mmCIF file of C-alpha atoms in Angstrom:
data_model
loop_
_atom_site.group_PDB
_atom_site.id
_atom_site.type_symbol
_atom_site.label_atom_id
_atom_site.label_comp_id
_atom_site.label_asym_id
_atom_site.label_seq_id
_atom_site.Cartn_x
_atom_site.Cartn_y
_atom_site.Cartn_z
ATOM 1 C CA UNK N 19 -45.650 114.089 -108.867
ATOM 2 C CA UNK N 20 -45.329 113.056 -112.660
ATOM 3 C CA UNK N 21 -46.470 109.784 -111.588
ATOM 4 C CA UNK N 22 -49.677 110.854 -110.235
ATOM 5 C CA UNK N 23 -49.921 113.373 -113.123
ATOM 6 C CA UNK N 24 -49.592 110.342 -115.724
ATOM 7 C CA UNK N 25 -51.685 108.349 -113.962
ATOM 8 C CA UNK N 26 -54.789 110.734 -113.877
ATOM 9 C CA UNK N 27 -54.109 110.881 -117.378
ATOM 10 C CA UNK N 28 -54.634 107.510 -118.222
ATOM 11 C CA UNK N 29 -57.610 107.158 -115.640
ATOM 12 C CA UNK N 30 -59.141 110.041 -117.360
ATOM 13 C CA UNK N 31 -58.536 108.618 -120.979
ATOM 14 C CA UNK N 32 -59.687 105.467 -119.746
ATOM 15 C CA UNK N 33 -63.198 107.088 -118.565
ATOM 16 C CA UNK N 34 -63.128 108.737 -121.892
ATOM 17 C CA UNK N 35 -62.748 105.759 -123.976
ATOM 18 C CA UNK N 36 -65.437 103.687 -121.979
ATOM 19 C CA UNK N 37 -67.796 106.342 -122.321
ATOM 20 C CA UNK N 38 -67.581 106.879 -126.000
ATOM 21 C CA UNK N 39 -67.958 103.201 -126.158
ATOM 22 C CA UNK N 40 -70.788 103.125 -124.327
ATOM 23 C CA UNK N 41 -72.190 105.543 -126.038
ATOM 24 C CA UNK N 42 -71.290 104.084 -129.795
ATOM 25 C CA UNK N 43 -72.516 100.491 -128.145
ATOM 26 C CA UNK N 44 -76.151 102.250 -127.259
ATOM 27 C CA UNK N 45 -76.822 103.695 -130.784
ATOM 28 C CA UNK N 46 -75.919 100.400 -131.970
ATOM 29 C CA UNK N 47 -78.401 98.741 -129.998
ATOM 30 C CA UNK N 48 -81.357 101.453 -128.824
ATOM 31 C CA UNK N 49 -83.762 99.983 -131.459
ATOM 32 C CA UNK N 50 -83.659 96.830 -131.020
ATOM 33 C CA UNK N 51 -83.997 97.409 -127.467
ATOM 34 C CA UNK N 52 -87.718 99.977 -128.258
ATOM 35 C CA UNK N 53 -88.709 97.336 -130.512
ATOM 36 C CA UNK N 54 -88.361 94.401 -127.876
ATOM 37 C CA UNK N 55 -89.872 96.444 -124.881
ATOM 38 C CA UNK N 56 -92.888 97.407 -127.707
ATOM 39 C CA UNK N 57 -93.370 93.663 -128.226
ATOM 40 C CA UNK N 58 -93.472 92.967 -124.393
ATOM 41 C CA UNK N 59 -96.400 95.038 -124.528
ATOM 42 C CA UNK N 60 -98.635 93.517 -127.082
ATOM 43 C CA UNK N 61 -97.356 95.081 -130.555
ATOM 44 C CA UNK N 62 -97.690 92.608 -133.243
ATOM 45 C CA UNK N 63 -96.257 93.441 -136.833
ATOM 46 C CA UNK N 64 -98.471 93.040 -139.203
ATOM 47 C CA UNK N 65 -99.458 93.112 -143.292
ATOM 48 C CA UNK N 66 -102.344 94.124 -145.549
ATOM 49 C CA UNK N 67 -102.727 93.741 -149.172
ATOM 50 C CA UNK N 68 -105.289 96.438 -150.084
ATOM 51 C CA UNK N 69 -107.409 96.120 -152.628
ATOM 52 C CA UNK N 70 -105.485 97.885 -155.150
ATOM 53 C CA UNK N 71 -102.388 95.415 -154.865
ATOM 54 C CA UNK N 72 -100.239 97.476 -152.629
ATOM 55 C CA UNK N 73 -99.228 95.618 -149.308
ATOM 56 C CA UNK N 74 -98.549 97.232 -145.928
ATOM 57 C CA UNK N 75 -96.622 96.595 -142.966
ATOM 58 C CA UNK N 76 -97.744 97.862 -139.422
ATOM 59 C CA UNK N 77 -97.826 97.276 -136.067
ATOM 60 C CA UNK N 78 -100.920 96.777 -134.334
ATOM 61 C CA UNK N 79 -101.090 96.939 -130.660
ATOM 62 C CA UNK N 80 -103.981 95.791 -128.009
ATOM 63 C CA UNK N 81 -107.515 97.341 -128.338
ATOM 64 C CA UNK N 82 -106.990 99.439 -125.233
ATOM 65 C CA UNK N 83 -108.957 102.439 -126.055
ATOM 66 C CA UNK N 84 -109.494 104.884 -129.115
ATOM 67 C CA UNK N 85 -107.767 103.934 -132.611
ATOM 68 C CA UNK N 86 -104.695 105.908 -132.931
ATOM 69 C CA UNK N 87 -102.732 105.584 -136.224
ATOM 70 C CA UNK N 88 -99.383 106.786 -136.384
ATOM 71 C CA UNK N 89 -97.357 108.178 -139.843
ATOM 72 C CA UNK N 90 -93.954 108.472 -139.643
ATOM 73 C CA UNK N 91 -91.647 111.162 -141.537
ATOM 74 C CA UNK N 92 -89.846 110.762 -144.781
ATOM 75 C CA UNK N 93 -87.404 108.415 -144.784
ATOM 76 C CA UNK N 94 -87.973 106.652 -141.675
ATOM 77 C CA UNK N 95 -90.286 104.029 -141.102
ATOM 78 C CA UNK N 96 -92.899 102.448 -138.071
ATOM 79 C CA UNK N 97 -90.048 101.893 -136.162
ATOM 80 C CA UNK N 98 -89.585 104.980 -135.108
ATOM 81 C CA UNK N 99 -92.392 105.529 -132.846
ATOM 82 C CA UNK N 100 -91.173 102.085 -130.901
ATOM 83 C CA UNK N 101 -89.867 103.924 -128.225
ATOM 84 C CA UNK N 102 -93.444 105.612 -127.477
ATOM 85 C CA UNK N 103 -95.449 102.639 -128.231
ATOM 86 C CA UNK N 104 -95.535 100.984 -124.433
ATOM 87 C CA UNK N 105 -96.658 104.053 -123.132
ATOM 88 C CA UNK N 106 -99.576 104.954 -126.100
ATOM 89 C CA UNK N 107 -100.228 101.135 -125.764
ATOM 90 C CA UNK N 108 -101.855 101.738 -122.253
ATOM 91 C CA UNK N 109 -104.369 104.292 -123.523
ATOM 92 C CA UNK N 110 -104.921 103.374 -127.356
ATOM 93 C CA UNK N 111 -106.184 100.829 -129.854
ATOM 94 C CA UNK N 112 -102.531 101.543 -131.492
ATOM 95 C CA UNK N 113 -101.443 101.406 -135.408
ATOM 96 C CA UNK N 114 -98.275 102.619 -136.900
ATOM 97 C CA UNK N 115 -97.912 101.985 -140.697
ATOM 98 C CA UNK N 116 -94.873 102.126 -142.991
ATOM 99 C CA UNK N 117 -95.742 104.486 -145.898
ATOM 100 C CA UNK N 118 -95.782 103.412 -149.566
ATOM 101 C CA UNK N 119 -91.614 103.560 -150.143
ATOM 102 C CA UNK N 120 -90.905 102.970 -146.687
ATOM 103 C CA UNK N 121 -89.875 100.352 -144.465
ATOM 104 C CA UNK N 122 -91.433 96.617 -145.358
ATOM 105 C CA UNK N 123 -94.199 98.361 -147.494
ATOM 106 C CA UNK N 124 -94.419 97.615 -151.167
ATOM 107 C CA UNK N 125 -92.284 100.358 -153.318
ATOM 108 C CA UNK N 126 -94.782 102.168 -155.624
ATOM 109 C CA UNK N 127 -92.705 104.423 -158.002
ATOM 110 C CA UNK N 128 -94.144 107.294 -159.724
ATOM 111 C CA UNK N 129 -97.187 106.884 -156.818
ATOM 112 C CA UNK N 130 -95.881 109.369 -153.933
ATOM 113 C CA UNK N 131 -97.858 112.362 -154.328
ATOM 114 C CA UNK N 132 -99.740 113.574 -151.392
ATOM 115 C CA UNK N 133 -102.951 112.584 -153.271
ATOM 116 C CA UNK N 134 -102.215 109.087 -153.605
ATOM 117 C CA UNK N 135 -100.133 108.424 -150.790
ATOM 118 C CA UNK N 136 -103.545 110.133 -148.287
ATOM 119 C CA UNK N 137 -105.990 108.042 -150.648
ATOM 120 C CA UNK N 138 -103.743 105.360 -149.320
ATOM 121 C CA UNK N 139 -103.713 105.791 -145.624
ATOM 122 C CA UNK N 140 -107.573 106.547 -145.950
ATOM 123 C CA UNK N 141 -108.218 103.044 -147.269
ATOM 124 C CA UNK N 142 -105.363 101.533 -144.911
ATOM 125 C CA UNK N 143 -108.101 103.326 -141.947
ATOM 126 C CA UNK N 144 -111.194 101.709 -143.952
ATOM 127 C CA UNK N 145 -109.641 98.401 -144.074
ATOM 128 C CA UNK N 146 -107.405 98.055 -141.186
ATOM 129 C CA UNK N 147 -109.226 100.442 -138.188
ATOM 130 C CA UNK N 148 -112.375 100.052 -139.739
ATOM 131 C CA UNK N 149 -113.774 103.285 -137.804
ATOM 132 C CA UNK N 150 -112.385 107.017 -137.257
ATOM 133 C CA UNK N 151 -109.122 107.247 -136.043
ATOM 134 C CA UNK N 152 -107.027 109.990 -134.393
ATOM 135 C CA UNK N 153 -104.264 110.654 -136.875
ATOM 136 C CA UNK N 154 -100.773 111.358 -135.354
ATOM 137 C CA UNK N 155 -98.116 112.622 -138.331
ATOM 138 C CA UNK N 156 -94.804 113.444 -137.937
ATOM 139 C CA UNK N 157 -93.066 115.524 -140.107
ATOM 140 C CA UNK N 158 -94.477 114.436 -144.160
ATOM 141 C CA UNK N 159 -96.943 112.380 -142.383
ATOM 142 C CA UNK N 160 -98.468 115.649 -140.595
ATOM 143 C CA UNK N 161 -99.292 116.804 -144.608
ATOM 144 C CA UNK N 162 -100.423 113.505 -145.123
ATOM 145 C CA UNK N 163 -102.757 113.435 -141.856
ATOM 146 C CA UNK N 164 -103.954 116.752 -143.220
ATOM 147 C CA UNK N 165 -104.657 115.688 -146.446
ATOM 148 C CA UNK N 166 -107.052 112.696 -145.499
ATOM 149 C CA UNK N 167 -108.246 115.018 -142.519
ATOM 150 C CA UNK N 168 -109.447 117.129 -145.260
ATOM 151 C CA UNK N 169 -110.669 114.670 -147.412
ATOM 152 C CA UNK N 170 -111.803 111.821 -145.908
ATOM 153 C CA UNK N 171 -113.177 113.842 -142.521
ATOM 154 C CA UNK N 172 -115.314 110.482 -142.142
ATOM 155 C CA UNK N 173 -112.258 108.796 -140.768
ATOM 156 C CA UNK N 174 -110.975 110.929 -138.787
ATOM 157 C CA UNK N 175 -111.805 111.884 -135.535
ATOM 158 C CA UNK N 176 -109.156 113.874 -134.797
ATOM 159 C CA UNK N 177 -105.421 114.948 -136.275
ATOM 160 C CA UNK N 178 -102.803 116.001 -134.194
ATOM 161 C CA UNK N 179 -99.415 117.711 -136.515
ATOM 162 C CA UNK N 180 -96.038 117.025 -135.038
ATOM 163 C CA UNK N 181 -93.445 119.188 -136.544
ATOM 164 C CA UNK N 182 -95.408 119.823 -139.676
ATOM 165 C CA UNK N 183 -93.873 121.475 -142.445
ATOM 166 C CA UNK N 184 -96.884 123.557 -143.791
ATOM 167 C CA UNK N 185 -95.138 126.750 -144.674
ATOM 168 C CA UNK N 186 -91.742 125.669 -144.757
ATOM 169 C CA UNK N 187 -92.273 125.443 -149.134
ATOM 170 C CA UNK N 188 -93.642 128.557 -149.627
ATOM 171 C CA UNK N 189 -91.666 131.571 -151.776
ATOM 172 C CA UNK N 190 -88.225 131.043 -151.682
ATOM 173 C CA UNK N 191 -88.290 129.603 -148.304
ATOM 174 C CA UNK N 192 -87.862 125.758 -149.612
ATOM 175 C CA UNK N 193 -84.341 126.411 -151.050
ATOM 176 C CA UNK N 194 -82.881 126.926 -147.577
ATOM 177 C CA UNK N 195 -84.871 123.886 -145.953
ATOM 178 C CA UNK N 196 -81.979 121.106 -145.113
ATOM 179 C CA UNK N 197 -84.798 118.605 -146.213
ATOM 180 C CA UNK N 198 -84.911 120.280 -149.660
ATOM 181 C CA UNK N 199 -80.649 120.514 -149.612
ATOM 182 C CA UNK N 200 -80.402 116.832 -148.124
ATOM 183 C CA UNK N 201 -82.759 114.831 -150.193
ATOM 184 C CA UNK N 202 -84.463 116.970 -153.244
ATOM 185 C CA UNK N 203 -81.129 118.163 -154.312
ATOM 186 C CA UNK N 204 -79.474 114.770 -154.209
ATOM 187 C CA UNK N 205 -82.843 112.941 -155.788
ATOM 188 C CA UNK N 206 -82.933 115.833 -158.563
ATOM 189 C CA UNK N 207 -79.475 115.289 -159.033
ATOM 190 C CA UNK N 208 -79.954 111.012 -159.122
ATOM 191 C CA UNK N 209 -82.833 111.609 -162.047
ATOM 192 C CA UNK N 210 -80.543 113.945 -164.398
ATOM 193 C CA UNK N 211 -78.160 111.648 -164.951
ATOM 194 C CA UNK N 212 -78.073 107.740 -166.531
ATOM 195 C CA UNK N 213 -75.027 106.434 -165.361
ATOM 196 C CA UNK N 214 -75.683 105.157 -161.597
ATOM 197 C CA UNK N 215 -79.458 103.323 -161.029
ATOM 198 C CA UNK N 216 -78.554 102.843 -157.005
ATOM 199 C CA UNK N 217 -80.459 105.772 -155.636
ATOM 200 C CA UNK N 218 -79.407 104.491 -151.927
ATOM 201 C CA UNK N 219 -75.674 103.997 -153.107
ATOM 202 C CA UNK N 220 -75.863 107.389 -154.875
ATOM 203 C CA UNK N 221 -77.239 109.120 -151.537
ATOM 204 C CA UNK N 222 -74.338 108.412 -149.247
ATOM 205 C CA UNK N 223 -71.568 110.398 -151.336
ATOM 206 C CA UNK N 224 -74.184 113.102 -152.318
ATOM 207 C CA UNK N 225 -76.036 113.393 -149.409
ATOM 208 C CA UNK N 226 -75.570 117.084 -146.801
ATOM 209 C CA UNK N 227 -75.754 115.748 -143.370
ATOM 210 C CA UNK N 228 -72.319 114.111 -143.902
ATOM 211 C CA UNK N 229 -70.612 116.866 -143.995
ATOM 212 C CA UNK N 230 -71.383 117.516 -139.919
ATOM 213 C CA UNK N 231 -68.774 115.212 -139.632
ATOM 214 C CA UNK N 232 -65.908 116.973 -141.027
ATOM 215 C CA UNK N 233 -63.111 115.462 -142.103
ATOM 216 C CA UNK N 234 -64.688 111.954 -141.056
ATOM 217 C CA UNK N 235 -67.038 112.255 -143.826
ATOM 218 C CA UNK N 236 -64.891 110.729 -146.252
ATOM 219 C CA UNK N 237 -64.152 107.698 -144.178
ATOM 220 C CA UNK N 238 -67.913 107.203 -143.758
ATOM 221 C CA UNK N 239 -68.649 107.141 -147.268
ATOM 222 C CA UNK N 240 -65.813 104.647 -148.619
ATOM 223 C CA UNK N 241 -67.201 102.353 -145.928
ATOM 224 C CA UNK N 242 -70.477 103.116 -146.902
ATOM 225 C CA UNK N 243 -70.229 102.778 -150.395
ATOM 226 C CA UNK N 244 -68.158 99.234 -149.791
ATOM 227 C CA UNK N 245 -70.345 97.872 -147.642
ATOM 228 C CA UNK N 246 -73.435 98.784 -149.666
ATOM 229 C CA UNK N 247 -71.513 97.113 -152.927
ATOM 230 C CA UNK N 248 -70.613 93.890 -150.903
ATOM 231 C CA UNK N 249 -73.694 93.350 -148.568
ATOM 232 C CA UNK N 250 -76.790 95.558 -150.082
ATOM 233 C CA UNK N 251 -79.126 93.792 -147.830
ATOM 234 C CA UNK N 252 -77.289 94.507 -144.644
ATOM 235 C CA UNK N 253 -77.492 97.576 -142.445
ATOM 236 C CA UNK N 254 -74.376 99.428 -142.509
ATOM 237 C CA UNK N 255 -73.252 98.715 -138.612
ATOM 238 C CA UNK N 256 -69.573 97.578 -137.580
ATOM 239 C CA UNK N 257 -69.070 96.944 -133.955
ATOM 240 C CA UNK N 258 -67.632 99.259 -131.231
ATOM 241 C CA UNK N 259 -65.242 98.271 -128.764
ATOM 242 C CA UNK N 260 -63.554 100.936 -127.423
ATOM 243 C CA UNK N 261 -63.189 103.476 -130.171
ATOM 244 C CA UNK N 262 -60.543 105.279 -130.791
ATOM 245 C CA UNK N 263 -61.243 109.866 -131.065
ATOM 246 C CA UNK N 264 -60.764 109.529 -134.707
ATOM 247 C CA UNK N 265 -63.497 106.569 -135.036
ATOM 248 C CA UNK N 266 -66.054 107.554 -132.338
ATOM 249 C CA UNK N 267 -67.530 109.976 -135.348
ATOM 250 C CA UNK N 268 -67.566 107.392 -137.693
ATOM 251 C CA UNK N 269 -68.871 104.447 -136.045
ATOM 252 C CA UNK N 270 -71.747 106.759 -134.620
ATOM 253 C CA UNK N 271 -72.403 108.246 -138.503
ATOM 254 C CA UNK N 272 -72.425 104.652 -139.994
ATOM 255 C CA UNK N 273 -75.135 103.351 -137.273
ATOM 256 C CA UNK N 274 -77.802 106.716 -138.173
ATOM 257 C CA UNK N 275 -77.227 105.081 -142.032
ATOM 258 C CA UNK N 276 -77.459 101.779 -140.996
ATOM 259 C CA UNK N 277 -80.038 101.718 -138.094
ATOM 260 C CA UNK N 278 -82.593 103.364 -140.448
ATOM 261 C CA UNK N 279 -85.532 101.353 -141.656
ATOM 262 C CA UNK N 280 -86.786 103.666 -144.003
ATOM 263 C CA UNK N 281 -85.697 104.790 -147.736
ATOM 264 C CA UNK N 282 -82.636 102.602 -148.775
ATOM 265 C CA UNK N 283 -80.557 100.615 -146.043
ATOM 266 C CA UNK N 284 -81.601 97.686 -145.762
ATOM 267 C CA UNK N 285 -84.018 96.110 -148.302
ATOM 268 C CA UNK N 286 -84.611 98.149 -151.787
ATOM 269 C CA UNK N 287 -85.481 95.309 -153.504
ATOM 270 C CA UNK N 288 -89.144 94.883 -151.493
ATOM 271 C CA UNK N 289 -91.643 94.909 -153.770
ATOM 272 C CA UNK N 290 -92.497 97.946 -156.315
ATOM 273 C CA UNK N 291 -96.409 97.943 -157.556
ATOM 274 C CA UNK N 292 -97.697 100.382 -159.913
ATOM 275 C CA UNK N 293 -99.797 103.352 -159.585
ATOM 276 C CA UNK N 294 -103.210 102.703 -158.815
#
């Protein structure tokens, strides 16, 4: 009887272990696997030097239908909407455009109010579209869609808000926002003191989501913070065979830092312009 107790045991633990490593090995490799089935369907990255210095990078698929430009959220990057692409591909002339400070786009300190980062996705639209354009924005992009819906109604032909955070700064509501805990807490933090100059090395021991992971959270951020030291052009991914219970947390935690093309990991040294 022990026998056959033991050895549903280890089947089980087996199954376990396989599984977690299948599922570490997927969010290891998901984007790379949207970006390749995006290519398969005509998405071509692209860049633009506007004509106030500042280059973009976007992707530009086939011109299948109306223009559809995409904004992604703070912190992320084009990438994001790879998943989506194929499908939006089959219907729409499709662009999605990293955002001043994001992804392969120039770095433009000082330059990221909603003023100037709108007059800057109004002049991407004049130069890249070259028409009206329905304006998809996700999260910070959905103020920025508004903003050049509102101001530049010319090239726009219609705006569609995804998860917009319109009200979610008024009163005394922006204190308890996790984006205002997360990031403007941290950044505030960053800017009052002269001692440390890596933002993105700063972020990962001072940043809130970490602390979802419990008592993991300190393993993720001396790996972190080593691997950003060592190789600050890398993404911060280690590989995942079969993962033990007390790594499954960790290896998953350091892909979400890693797999992100947006603010920090990889590639802070791109290009920084000035205000225009």
């Amino acid at each position: 009887m022990w026998g056959t107790i033991l050895g549903i045991a280890g089947t089980t633990a087996a199954v376990g272990e396989a599984a977690a490593a299948g599922y570490a090995g997927n969010n290891l490799t998901y984007a790379r696997r949207d970006a390749a089935r995006a290519n398969r369907v005509g998405l071509r990255d692209k860049r633009i030097t506007l004509r106030t210095g500042t280059t973009f990078a976007y992707s530009e698929g086939p011109d299948t239908g109306p223009s559809l430009l995409l904004l992604h959220a703070q912190g992320s990057a084009r990438q994001s909407y790879d998943r989506v692409l194929p499908a939006l591909a089959e219907h729409f002339h499709v662009y999605a455009v990293d955002i001043a400070g994001h992804g392969d786009s120039d770095r433009t300190p000082g330059c990221y109010t909603v003023h100037q980062v709108g007059a800057d996705i109004a002049l991407f639209i004049e130069s890249v579209a070259e028409g009206p354009v329905i304006l998809s924005g996700h999260s910070s992009g959905g103020l920025v869609a508004a903003w050049v819906g509102a101001e530049e109604p010319h090239l726009v032909s219609a705006v569609l808000f995804e998860d917009t955070p319109f009200f979610s700064t008024e009163g005394e509501r922006y204190a308890t926002q996790f984006n205002y805990i997360d990031l403007a807490v941290p950044a505030h933090d960053f800017l009052s003191q002269d001692v440390k100059t890596d933002f993105a090395g700063w972020y990962i021991a001072h940043n809130a989501w970490l602390g979802y992971f419990g008592r993991g959270r300190d393993d993720i951020v001396r790996y972190a913070r080593k691997r950003r030291t060592t190789r600050p052009d890398e993404p911060l991914r280690r590989p995942a065979p079969q993962p033990s219970r007390r790594d499954r947390a960790f290896r998953c935690a350091v892909d979400v830092i890693g797999s992100s093309p947006g603010l920090g990991w990889p590639g802070t040294d791109r290009r920084a312009t000035s205000c225009h």
